[in-house]
């Protein structure tokens, strides 16, 4: 459970959630996101954990094995495959953003935020993202260190670290919210996050909210299946899944509560995009007592959170290369890391040299993010729900879920059979303008 929480809590909660909430008008977006977590995310997480627990192999092989067990077609193994591809696509940009966070560890430690105005903080950020060489260097550092951990298979060490890093991150976010409480614009921030203004929400926004429910819980690509395969027989899948979802959501909401008051107090634009946390939190670190210490610690913890997520993004590819291509773990890690790194260069350039080169109105980074978070993950989740609800034998799913009560099992089955698939399809059609 700790390891899965380490996968779920990452840049998605602290970097992505606030900026997409800002871009999509606030409250109504948050409400749709919370609804998707509860009605779609939790049932699919239970399904993924359950499939992983029964399959006990890498996602591709788990799906192949379970399809065979259920007497179904082996085409289901392509579901595992799509997960492999989605994971490495996501990591290609995730690593670039994690690189920004790494750069900010050093910036915070150097005390450069102290006494800066919002403008000063903004131009510090622009200096970073407009320089492709710097971005490439930080992307490389993050990618190499991730692959070192993956190649040595020392993820257990990282899991131990997660045990105290996650609570520390949580406490530090509380400190930041405490600061925001006194910043003068706390209620504006709260209003923005929790006043449901549905006029501000588009069909595209609903799709982004649903996509983010998958992204933030690490669902739809088999990452959570891997953790399910390590789960002891007696442990309740439902309780574990709900615990992870609650912790994950709490971190995201705290990040929002820490950031938006600063946005309003400093007259910044909520919809200013992926730089939002880097343009806001340093203002607070520059002003608060002990800000250099808290700022450094915050970005260190953010980098660790990104690390434990990055590992779960690349592990399916590495596992597949080892199982199917007979590579050693080290060789598989080097190859996976290299192709991810090369693809990440597209994201590096999206913020500077290629900023004006758009495909369907999106930069390279936006396109990769859109395809993965808003298309591939919900599609993967849909197929997982259909498999768990319709293909797998009931006695098997009931047994693996270890849910105890029949009533709860029926509720879960109803959710994965009907609510989740119909929900995903309606949101897709709605975003295409067909609904
Ligand atoms: N959930 C992580 C975050 O919020 C990102 C992540 C890790 C992820 N593994 C994943 C997203 C698998 C989708 C699928 O930062």
CSV table of C-alpha atoms and ligand atoms in Angstrom, one decimal:
chain,number,residue,atom,x,y,z
A,1,UNK,CA,0.0,0.0,0.0
A,2,UNK,CA,2.8,2.4,0.8
A,3,UNK,CA,4.5,1.7,-2.5
A,4,UNK,CA,1.3,2.2,-4.4
A,5,UNK,CA,0.8,5.5,-2.5
A,6,UNK,CA,4.3,6.4,-3.6
A,7,UNK,CA,3.3,5.8,-7.2
A,8,UNK,CA,0.1,7.7,-6.9
A,9,UNK,CA,1.4,10.8,-5.1
A,10,UNK,CA,3.6,12.7,-7.4
A,11,UNK,CA,3.8,15.7,-9.7
A,12,UNK,CA,0.2,14.9,-10.7
A,13,UNK,CA,-1.0,16.1,-7.2
A,14,UNK,CA,1.3,19.1,-6.6
A,15,UNK,CA,2.2,20.4,-10.1
A,16,UNK,CA,-0.5,19.2,-12.4
A,17,UNK,CA,-3.7,19.4,-10.3
A,18,UNK,CA,-3.3,23.1,-9.4
A,19,UNK,CA,-2.5,24.3,-12.9
A,20,UNK,CA,-5.2,22.3,-14.7
A,21,UNK,CA,-7.7,23.4,-12.1
A,22,UNK,CA,-6.6,27.0,-12.7
A,23,UNK,CA,-6.9,26.6,-16.5
A,24,UNK,CA,-10.4,25.1,-16.2
A,25,UNK,CA,-12.0,27.6,-14.0
A,26,UNK,CA,-11.7,26.1,-10.5
A,27,UNK,CA,-14.6,24.7,-8.4
A,28,UNK,CA,-16.8,22.9,-11.0
A,29,UNK,CA,-13.6,21.2,-12.4
A,30,UNK,CA,-12.6,20.1,-8.9
A,31,UNK,CA,-16.1,18.7,-8.3
A,32,UNK,CA,-16.0,16.6,-11.5
A,33,UNK,CA,-12.5,15.5,-10.6
A,34,UNK,CA,-13.6,14.4,-7.1
A,35,UNK,CA,-16.7,12.6,-8.6
A,36,UNK,CA,-14.4,10.8,-11.1
A,37,UNK,CA,-12.1,9.7,-8.3
A,38,UNK,CA,-15.0,8.2,-6.4
A,39,UNK,CA,-17.2,6.7,-9.1
A,40,UNK,CA,-14.5,5.7,-11.7
A,41,UNK,CA,-11.1,5.8,-10.0
A,42,UNK,CA,-11.7,3.7,-6.9
A,43,UNK,CA,-13.6,0.9,-8.7
A,44,UNK,CA,-10.9,0.7,-11.4
A,45,UNK,CA,-8.2,0.8,-8.8
A,46,UNK,CA,-9.8,-2.2,-7.0
A,47,UNK,CA,-10.1,-3.9,-10.4
A,48,UNK,CA,-6.4,-3.3,-11.2
A,49,UNK,CA,-5.2,-4.5,-7.8
A,50,UNK,CA,-7.5,-7.5,-8.0
A,51,UNK,CA,-6.2,-8.5,-11.5
A,52,UNK,CA,-2.6,-8.0,-10.4
A,53,UNK,CA,-3.2,-10.1,-7.3
A,54,UNK,CA,-4.6,-13.0,-9.4
A,55,UNK,CA,-2.1,-12.7,-12.3
A,56,UNK,CA,1.1,-12.1,-10.2
A,57,UNK,CA,3.2,-11.2,-13.3
A,58,UNK,CA,4.1,-8.2,-15.4
A,59,UNK,CA,0.9,-6.5,-16.7
A,60,UNK,CA,1.3,-7.9,-20.2
A,61,UNK,CA,1.7,-11.5,-19.0
A,62,UNK,CA,-1.0,-11.0,-16.3
A,63,UNK,CA,-3.5,-10.0,-18.9
A,64,UNK,CA,-2.6,-12.9,-21.2
A,65,UNK,CA,-2.8,-15.3,-18.3
A,66,UNK,CA,-6.1,-14.0,-17.0
A,67,UNK,CA,-7.7,-14.0,-20.4
A,68,UNK,CA,-6.7,-17.6,-20.8
A,69,UNK,CA,-8.1,-18.5,-17.4
A,70,UNK,CA,-11.4,-16.9,-18.2
A,71,UNK,CA,-11.5,-18.7,-21.6
A,72,UNK,CA,-11.4,-15.4,-23.4
A,73,UNK,CA,-9.3,-14.1,-26.4
A,74,UNK,CA,-5.6,-13.4,-26.0
A,75,UNK,CA,-6.2,-10.0,-27.6
A,76,UNK,CA,-6.5,-8.7,-23.9
A,77,UNK,CA,-2.8,-8.9,-23.6
A,78,UNK,CA,-2.6,-5.8,-25.8
A,79,UNK,CA,-4.1,-3.9,-22.9
A,80,UNK,CA,-0.9,-4.6,-21.0
A,81,UNK,CA,0.9,-3.4,-24.1
A,82,UNK,CA,-0.9,-0.1,-24.3
A,83,UNK,CA,0.1,0.4,-20.6
A,84,UNK,CA,3.8,-0.1,-21.5
A,85,UNK,CA,3.6,2.5,-24.2
A,86,UNK,CA,1.5,5.0,-22.1
A,87,UNK,CA,4.0,4.7,-19.2
A,88,UNK,CA,7.0,5.5,-21.2
A,89,UNK,CA,5.2,8.4,-23.1
A,90,UNK,CA,4.2,9.9,-19.7
A,91,UNK,CA,7.7,9.5,-18.2
A,92,UNK,CA,9.2,11.3,-21.2
A,93,UNK,CA,7.6,14.6,-20.0
A,94,UNK,CA,7.3,13.7,-16.3
A,95,UNK,CA,11.1,13.6,-16.2
A,96,UNK,CA,11.4,17.1,-17.7
A,97,UNK,CA,9.1,18.6,-15.1
A,98,UNK,CA,10.8,16.6,-12.3
A,99,UNK,CA,13.9,18.3,-13.7
A,100,UNK,CA,12.4,21.7,-13.0
A,101,UNK,CA,11.7,20.6,-9.4
A,102,UNK,CA,15.3,19.4,-9.1
A,103,UNK,CA,16.6,22.8,-10.3
A,104,UNK,CA,14.4,24.4,-7.7
A,105,UNK,CA,16.0,22.4,-4.9
A,106,UNK,CA,19.2,24.3,-5.6
A,107,UNK,CA,17.5,27.6,-6.2
A,108,UNK,CA,15.6,27.4,-2.9
A,109,UNK,CA,18.8,26.4,-1.1
A,110,UNK,CA,20.7,29.3,-2.6
A,111,UNK,CA,18.3,31.7,-1.0
A,112,UNK,CA,17.5,33.4,-4.3
A,113,UNK,CA,13.8,33.6,-3.5
A,114,UNK,CA,14.3,35.8,-0.4
A,115,UNK,CA,12.8,39.2,-0.8
A,116,UNK,CA,11.7,38.6,-4.5
A,117,UNK,CA,8.6,40.1,-5.9
A,118,UNK,CA,6.1,38.0,-7.8
A,119,UNK,CA,7.7,39.5,-11.0
A,120,UNK,CA,11.1,38.5,-9.9
A,121,UNK,CA,10.0,34.9,-9.2
A,122,UNK,CA,8.3,34.8,-12.6
A,123,UNK,CA,11.4,35.8,-14.4
A,124,UNK,CA,13.5,33.3,-12.5
A,125,UNK,CA,11.1,30.6,-13.9
A,126,UNK,CA,11.2,32.0,-17.4
A,127,UNK,CA,15.0,32.0,-17.3
A,128,UNK,CA,14.9,28.3,-16.6
A,129,UNK,CA,12.3,27.2,-19.2
A,130,UNK,CA,13.5,29.4,-22.0
A,131,UNK,CA,16.9,27.7,-21.9
A,132,UNK,CA,16.8,24.3,-23.6
A,133,UNK,CA,20.3,23.4,-22.4
A,134,UNK,CA,19.4,23.9,-18.8
A,135,UNK,CA,16.2,21.9,-19.2
A,136,UNK,CA,18.0,19.1,-21.0
A,137,UNK,CA,20.7,18.9,-18.2
A,138,UNK,CA,18.0,18.6,-15.5
A,139,UNK,CA,16.0,16.2,-17.5
A,140,UNK,CA,19.1,14.1,-18.0
A,141,UNK,CA,20.0,14.1,-14.3
A,142,UNK,CA,16.5,13.0,-13.3
A,143,UNK,CA,16.3,10.3,-15.9
A,144,UNK,CA,19.8,8.9,-15.1
A,145,UNK,CA,19.0,8.8,-11.4
A,146,UNK,CA,15.7,7.1,-12.0
A,147,UNK,CA,17.2,4.5,-14.2
A,148,UNK,CA,20.0,3.9,-11.7
A,149,UNK,CA,17.4,3.0,-9.1
A,150,UNK,CA,15.4,0.9,-11.6
A,151,UNK,CA,18.5,-0.9,-12.9
A,152,UNK,CA,19.7,-2.0,-9.5
A,153,UNK,CA,16.2,-3.1,-8.5
A,154,UNK,CA,16.6,-1.2,-5.3
A,155,UNK,CA,13.0,0.0,-5.4
A,156,UNK,CA,12.6,-1.5,-2.0
A,157,UNK,CA,15.0,1.1,-0.6
A,158,UNK,CA,12.8,3.8,-2.1
A,159,UNK,CA,9.7,2.2,-0.7
A,160,UNK,CA,11.3,2.4,2.8
A,161,UNK,CA,12.1,6.0,2.1
A,162,UNK,CA,8.5,6.7,1.1
A,163,UNK,CA,7.4,5.7,4.6
A,164,UNK,CA,8.7,8.9,6.1
A,165,UNK,CA,8.9,11.1,3.0
A,166,UNK,CA,5.2,11.0,2.3
A,167,UNK,CA,4.2,12.0,5.7
A,168,UNK,CA,6.9,14.7,5.7
A,169,UNK,CA,5.5,16.1,2.4
A,170,UNK,CA,2.0,16.1,3.9
A,171,UNK,CA,3.2,18.0,7.0
A,172,UNK,CA,5.1,20.5,4.9
A,173,UNK,CA,2.0,21.1,2.7
A,174,UNK,CA,0.1,21.8,6.0
A,175,UNK,CA,2.8,24.4,6.8
A,176,UNK,CA,2.3,26.0,3.4
A,177,UNK,CA,-1.5,26.0,3.9
A,178,UNK,CA,-0.9,27.6,7.3
A,179,UNK,CA,1.2,30.3,5.5
A,180,UNK,CA,-1.6,30.8,2.9
A,181,UNK,CA,-4.1,31.2,5.7
A,182,UNK,CA,-2.3,34.4,6.7
A,183,UNK,CA,-1.6,35.6,3.2
A,184,UNK,CA,-4.7,37.7,3.1
A,185,UNK,CA,-6.3,35.9,0.1
A,186,UNK,CA,-7.1,32.6,1.7
A,187,UNK,CA,-10.8,32.9,1.2
A,188,UNK,CA,-10.4,33.8,-2.4
A,189,UNK,CA,-8.4,30.7,-2.9
A,190,UNK,CA,-11.0,28.6,-1.2
A,191,UNK,CA,-13.8,30.2,-3.2
A,192,UNK,CA,-11.9,29.5,-6.4
A,193,UNK,CA,-11.4,25.8,-5.5
A,194,UNK,CA,-14.8,25.0,-4.0
A,195,UNK,CA,-17.4,27.3,-5.6
A,196,UNK,CA,-19.1,25.4,-8.3
A,197,UNK,CA,-19.3,27.7,-11.3
A,198,UNK,CA,-20.4,25.4,-14.1
A,199,UNK,CA,-20.2,28.1,-16.7
A,200,UNK,CA,-16.5,28.0,-16.5
A,201,UNK,CA,-16.4,24.3,-17.3
A,202,UNK,CA,-16.2,23.0,-20.9
A,203,UNK,CA,-16.7,19.5,-22.3
A,204,UNK,CA,-12.9,19.5,-22.8
A,205,UNK,CA,-12.5,20.4,-19.1
A,206,UNK,CA,-14.6,17.4,-18.1
A,207,UNK,CA,-12.4,15.1,-20.1
A,208,UNK,CA,-9.3,16.7,-18.5
A,209,UNK,CA,-10.8,16.2,-15.0
A,210,UNK,CA,-11.6,12.5,-15.8
A,211,UNK,CA,-8.2,12.0,-17.4
A,212,UNK,CA,-6.6,13.5,-14.3
A,213,UNK,CA,-8.4,11.1,-12.0
A,214,UNK,CA,-6.7,8.3,-13.8
A,215,UNK,CA,-3.3,10.1,-13.9
A,216,UNK,CA,-3.2,11.0,-10.3
A,217,UNK,CA,-4.2,7.5,-9.1
A,218,UNK,CA,-1.7,5.9,-11.6
A,219,UNK,CA,-4.5,4.0,-13.2
A,220,UNK,CA,-5.2,2.6,-16.7
A,221,UNK,CA,-1.8,1.3,-17.6
A,222,UNK,CA,-1.1,-1.6,-15.3
A,223,UNK,CA,1.2,0.3,-12.9
A,224,UNK,CA,-1.1,-0.6,-9.9
A,225,UNK,CA,-1.4,-4.2,-11.1
A,226,UNK,CA,2.2,-4.6,-10.3
A,227,UNK,CA,1.6,-3.6,-6.7
A,228,UNK,CA,-1.5,-5.8,-6.6
A,229,UNK,CA,0.7,-8.8,-7.3
A,230,UNK,CA,2.6,-8.2,-4.1
A,231,UNK,CA,-0.5,-7.8,-1.9
A,232,UNK,CA,-1.1,-10.4,0.8
A,233,UNK,CA,-4.1,-12.6,0.5
A,234,UNK,CA,-5.8,-11.4,3.7
A,235,UNK,CA,-5.7,-7.7,2.9
A,236,UNK,CA,-8.8,-6.0,1.7
A,237,UNK,CA,-8.5,-4.6,-1.8
A,238,UNK,CA,-11.3,-2.1,-1.2
A,239,UNK,CA,-9.8,-0.6,2.0
A,240,UNK,CA,-6.4,-0.4,0.4
A,241,UNK,CA,-7.7,1.3,-2.7
A,242,UNK,CA,-9.8,3.8,-0.8
A,243,UNK,CA,-6.9,4.6,1.5
A,244,UNK,CA,-4.7,5.3,-1.5
A,245,UNK,CA,-7.3,7.4,-3.2
A,246,UNK,CA,-8.0,9.4,0.0
A,247,UNK,CA,-4.3,10.1,0.7
A,248,UNK,CA,-3.8,11.1,-2.9
A,249,UNK,CA,-6.8,13.4,-3.0
A,250,UNK,CA,-5.8,15.0,0.3
A,251,UNK,CA,-2.4,15.9,-1.1
A,252,UNK,CA,-3.8,17.4,-4.2
A,253,UNK,CA,-6.4,19.5,-2.3
A,254,UNK,CA,-3.8,20.7,0.2
A,255,UNK,CA,-1.5,21.7,-2.7
A,256,UNK,CA,-4.4,23.7,-4.2
A,257,UNK,CA,-5.1,25.4,-0.8
A,258,UNK,CA,-1.5,26.3,-0.5
A,259,UNK,CA,-1.2,27.7,-4.0
A,260,UNK,CA,-4.3,29.6,-5.0
A,261,UNK,CA,-4.3,32.1,-2.1
A,262,UNK,CA,-0.8,33.1,-3.3
A,263,UNK,CA,-2.1,33.4,-6.8
A,264,UNK,CA,-4.7,35.9,-5.8
A,265,UNK,CA,-2.6,37.7,-3.2
A,266,UNK,CA,0.0,38.4,-5.8
A,267,UNK,CA,-2.4,39.2,-8.6
A,268,UNK,CA,-1.3,36.3,-10.7
A,269,UNK,CA,-3.3,34.5,-13.3
A,270,UNK,CA,-4.8,31.1,-12.1
A,271,UNK,CA,-4.8,29.8,-15.7
A,272,UNK,CA,-1.1,30.6,-16.4
A,273,UNK,CA,-0.3,26.9,-17.1
A,274,UNK,CA,2.4,24.4,-16.1
A,275,UNK,CA,4.6,27.0,-14.4
A,276,UNK,CA,2.0,27.7,-11.7
A,277,UNK,CA,3.6,26.1,-8.7
A,278,UNK,CA,7.0,27.5,-9.7
A,279,UNK,CA,5.6,31.0,-10.0
A,280,UNK,CA,3.7,30.9,-6.7
A,281,UNK,CA,5.3,28.8,-3.9
A,282,UNK,CA,8.7,30.5,-4.2
A,283,UNK,CA,7.0,33.8,-3.3
A,284,UNK,CA,5.9,32.2,-0.1
A,285,UNK,CA,9.3,30.7,0.6
A,286,UNK,CA,10.9,34.1,0.0
A,287,UNK,CA,8.7,35.7,2.6
A,288,UNK,CA,8.1,33.2,5.4
A,289,UNK,CA,10.2,32.6,8.4
A,290,UNK,CA,12.6,29.8,7.7
A,291,UNK,CA,11.6,29.9,4.0
A,292,UNK,CA,15.0,28.9,2.6
A,293,UNK,CA,14.9,25.7,4.8
A,294,UNK,CA,11.2,24.9,4.1
A,295,UNK,CA,11.6,25.7,0.4
A,296,UNK,CA,14.6,23.4,0.0
A,297,UNK,CA,12.9,20.6,1.9
A,298,UNK,CA,9.7,21.1,-0.1
A,299,UNK,CA,11.4,20.7,-3.5
A,300,UNK,CA,13.5,17.7,-2.2
A,301,UNK,CA,10.4,16.0,-1.1
A,302,UNK,CA,8.7,16.8,-4.4
A,303,UNK,CA,11.6,15.3,-6.3
A,304,UNK,CA,11.4,12.1,-4.2
A,305,UNK,CA,7.6,11.9,-4.8
A,306,UNK,CA,8.3,12.3,-8.5
A,307,UNK,CA,10.9,9.6,-8.3
A,308,UNK,CA,8.7,7.0,-6.7
A,309,UNK,CA,6.1,7.7,-9.4
A,310,UNK,CA,8.6,7.7,-12.3
A,311,UNK,CA,9.7,4.2,-11.3
A,312,UNK,CA,6.2,2.9,-11.6
A,313,UNK,CA,5.9,4.5,-15.0
A,314,UNK,CA,8.9,2.7,-16.5
A,315,UNK,CA,8.7,-0.6,-14.6
A,316,UNK,CA,6.2,-2.2,-17.0
A,317,UNK,CA,8.5,-1.6,-20.0
A,318,UNK,CA,11.6,-2.8,-18.1
A,319,UNK,CA,9.8,-5.9,-16.9
A,320,UNK,CA,8.6,-6.6,-20.4
A,321,UNK,CA,12.1,-6.3,-21.9
A,322,UNK,CA,13.4,-8.6,-19.2
A,323,UNK,CA,10.7,-11.2,-19.6
A,324,UNK,CA,10.3,-11.2,-23.3
A,325,UNK,CA,13.6,-10.0,-24.7
A,326,UNK,CA,15.7,-11.8,-22.2
A,327,UNK,CA,17.6,-8.7,-21.3
A,328,UNK,CA,19.4,-8.3,-18.0
A,329,UNK,CA,17.8,-5.8,-15.7
A,330,UNK,CA,20.6,-3.3,-16.3
A,331,UNK,CA,20.5,-3.5,-20.1
A,332,UNK,CA,16.7,-3.2,-20.0
A,333,UNK,CA,16.9,-0.1,-17.8
A,334,UNK,CA,19.5,1.5,-20.0
A,335,UNK,CA,17.4,1.0,-23.2
A,336,UNK,CA,14.2,2.1,-21.6
A,337,UNK,CA,15.9,5.2,-20.1
A,338,UNK,CA,17.5,6.1,-23.4
A,339,UNK,CA,14.3,6.0,-25.5
A,340,UNK,CA,12.4,7.9,-22.8
A,341,UNK,CA,15.2,10.5,-22.6
A,342,UNK,CA,15.2,11.1,-26.4
A,343,UNK,CA,11.4,11.5,-26.5
A,344,UNK,CA,11.7,13.9,-23.5
A,345,UNK,CA,13.8,16.3,-25.7
A,346,UNK,CA,10.5,17.1,-27.5
A,347,UNK,CA,9.1,18.3,-24.2
A,348,UNK,CA,12.2,20.3,-23.4
A,349,UNK,CA,11.9,22.2,-26.7
A,350,UNK,CA,8.1,22.7,-26.2
A,351,UNK,CA,8.8,25.4,-23.7
A,352,UNK,CA,11.3,27.4,-25.9
A,353,UNK,CA,12.4,26.7,-29.5
A,354,UNK,CA,9.3,24.7,-30.5
A,355,UNK,CA,6.8,26.7,-28.4
A,356,UNK,CA,5.1,28.0,-31.5
A,357,UNK,CA,5.1,24.7,-33.4
A,358,UNK,CA,1.7,23.3,-32.7
A,359,UNK,CA,-0.1,20.1,-33.8
A,360,UNK,CA,-3.9,20.5,-33.4
A,361,UNK,CA,-3.2,23.6,-31.5
A,362,UNK,CA,-1.0,21.9,-28.9
A,363,UNK,CA,2.7,21.9,-28.3
A,364,UNK,CA,4.6,18.6,-28.3
A,365,UNK,CA,4.4,18.4,-24.5
A,366,UNK,CA,0.7,19.2,-24.5
A,367,UNK,CA,0.0,16.6,-27.2
A,368,UNK,CA,1.8,13.8,-25.4
A,369,UNK,CA,0.1,14.8,-22.2
A,370,UNK,CA,-3.3,14.9,-23.9
A,371,UNK,CA,-2.9,11.6,-25.7
A,372,UNK,CA,-1.8,9.8,-22.6
A,373,UNK,CA,-3.7,11.3,-19.7
A,374,UNK,CA,-7.0,12.0,-21.5
A,375,UNK,CA,-7.1,9.2,-24.1
A,376,UNK,CA,-4.9,6.2,-23.3
A,377,UNK,CA,-5.4,6.0,-19.5
A,378,UNK,CA,-9.2,6.3,-19.6
A,379,UNK,CA,-9.3,3.8,-22.5
A,380,UNK,CA,-7.1,1.4,-20.6
A,381,UNK,CA,-9.3,1.9,-17.5
A,382,UNK,CA,-12.4,1.3,-19.5
A,383,UNK,CA,-11.0,-2.0,-20.8
A,384,UNK,CA,-9.8,-3.0,-17.4
A,385,UNK,CA,-13.3,-2.4,-16.0
A,386,UNK,CA,-14.9,-4.4,-18.8
A,387,UNK,CA,-12.5,-7.2,-18.3
A,388,UNK,CA,-13.0,-7.3,-14.5
A,389,UNK,CA,-16.7,-6.8,-14.8
A,390,UNK,CA,-17.7,-8.9,-17.7
A,391,UNK,CA,-14.9,-11.3,-18.7
A,392,UNK,CA,-13.5,-12.5,-15.4
A,393,UNK,CA,-15.5,-15.2,-13.6
A,394,UNK,CA,-17.4,-13.8,-10.6
A,395,UNK,CA,-16.1,-16.4,-8.2
A,396,UNK,CA,-12.6,-15.4,-9.1
A,397,UNK,CA,-13.1,-11.7,-8.7
A,398,UNK,CA,-15.0,-12.1,-5.5
A,399,UNK,CA,-12.3,-14.3,-4.1
A,400,UNK,CA,-9.4,-12.0,-5.0
A,401,UNK,CA,-11.2,-8.8,-3.9
A,402,UNK,CA,-11.6,-10.5,-0.4
A,403,UNK,CA,-14.5,-8.1,0.1
A,404,UNK,CA,-16.4,-10.2,2.6
A,405,UNK,CA,-19.9,-8.8,2.2
A,406,UNK,CA,-21.9,-9.7,-0.9
A,407,UNK,CA,-23.6,-6.3,-0.9
A,408,UNK,CA,-20.3,-4.4,-1.3
A,409,UNK,CA,-19.2,-6.9,-4.0
A,410,UNK,CA,-22.5,-6.2,-5.9
A,411,UNK,CA,-21.9,-2.5,-5.6
A,412,UNK,CA,-18.4,-2.8,-7.0
A,413,UNK,CA,-19.6,-5.1,-9.8
A,414,UNK,CA,-22.3,-2.6,-10.7
A,415,UNK,CA,-19.7,0.2,-10.8
A,416,UNK,CA,-17.2,-1.6,-13.0
A,417,UNK,CA,-19.9,-3.1,-15.3
A,418,UNK,CA,-22.0,-0.1,-15.9
A,419,UNK,CA,-21.1,3.2,-14.2
A,420,UNK,CA,-17.4,3.3,-15.1
A,421,UNK,CA,-17.6,2.2,-18.8
A,422,UNK,CA,-20.6,4.3,-19.5
A,423,UNK,CA,-19.1,7.3,-17.7
A,424,UNK,CA,-15.8,7.1,-19.7
A,425,UNK,CA,-17.7,6.7,-23.0
A,426,UNK,CA,-20.0,9.6,-22.3
A,427,UNK,CA,-17.1,11.9,-21.4
A,428,UNK,CA,-15.3,10.8,-24.6
A,429,UNK,CA,-18.3,11.5,-26.8
A,430,UNK,CA,-19.1,14.7,-25.0
A,431,UNK,CA,-15.5,16.0,-25.6
A,432,UNK,CA,-15.9,15.1,-29.3
A,433,UNK,CA,-19.0,17.2,-29.4
A,434,UNK,CA,-21.2,14.2,-30.1
A,435,UNK,CA,-23.2,14.4,-27.0
B,1,LIG,N1,0.2,9.2,-10.3
B,1,LIG,C1,1.5,9.9,-10.5
B,1,LIG,C2,1.3,11.4,-10.2
B,1,LIG,O1,0.3,11.8,-9.9
B,1,LIG,C3,2.0,9.7,-11.9
B,1,LIG,C4,2.0,8.2,-12.3
B,1,LIG,C5,2.8,7.3,-11.8
B,1,LIG,C6,1.2,7.6,-13.2
B,1,LIG,N2,2.6,6.1,-12.3
B,1,LIG,C7,1.6,6.2,-13.2
B,1,LIG,C8,0.2,8.0,-14.0
B,1,LIG,C9,0.9,5.3,-14.0
B,1,LIG,C10,-0.5,7.1,-14.8
B,1,LIG,C11,-0.1,5.8,-14.8
B,1,LIG,O2,2.3,12.1,-10.3
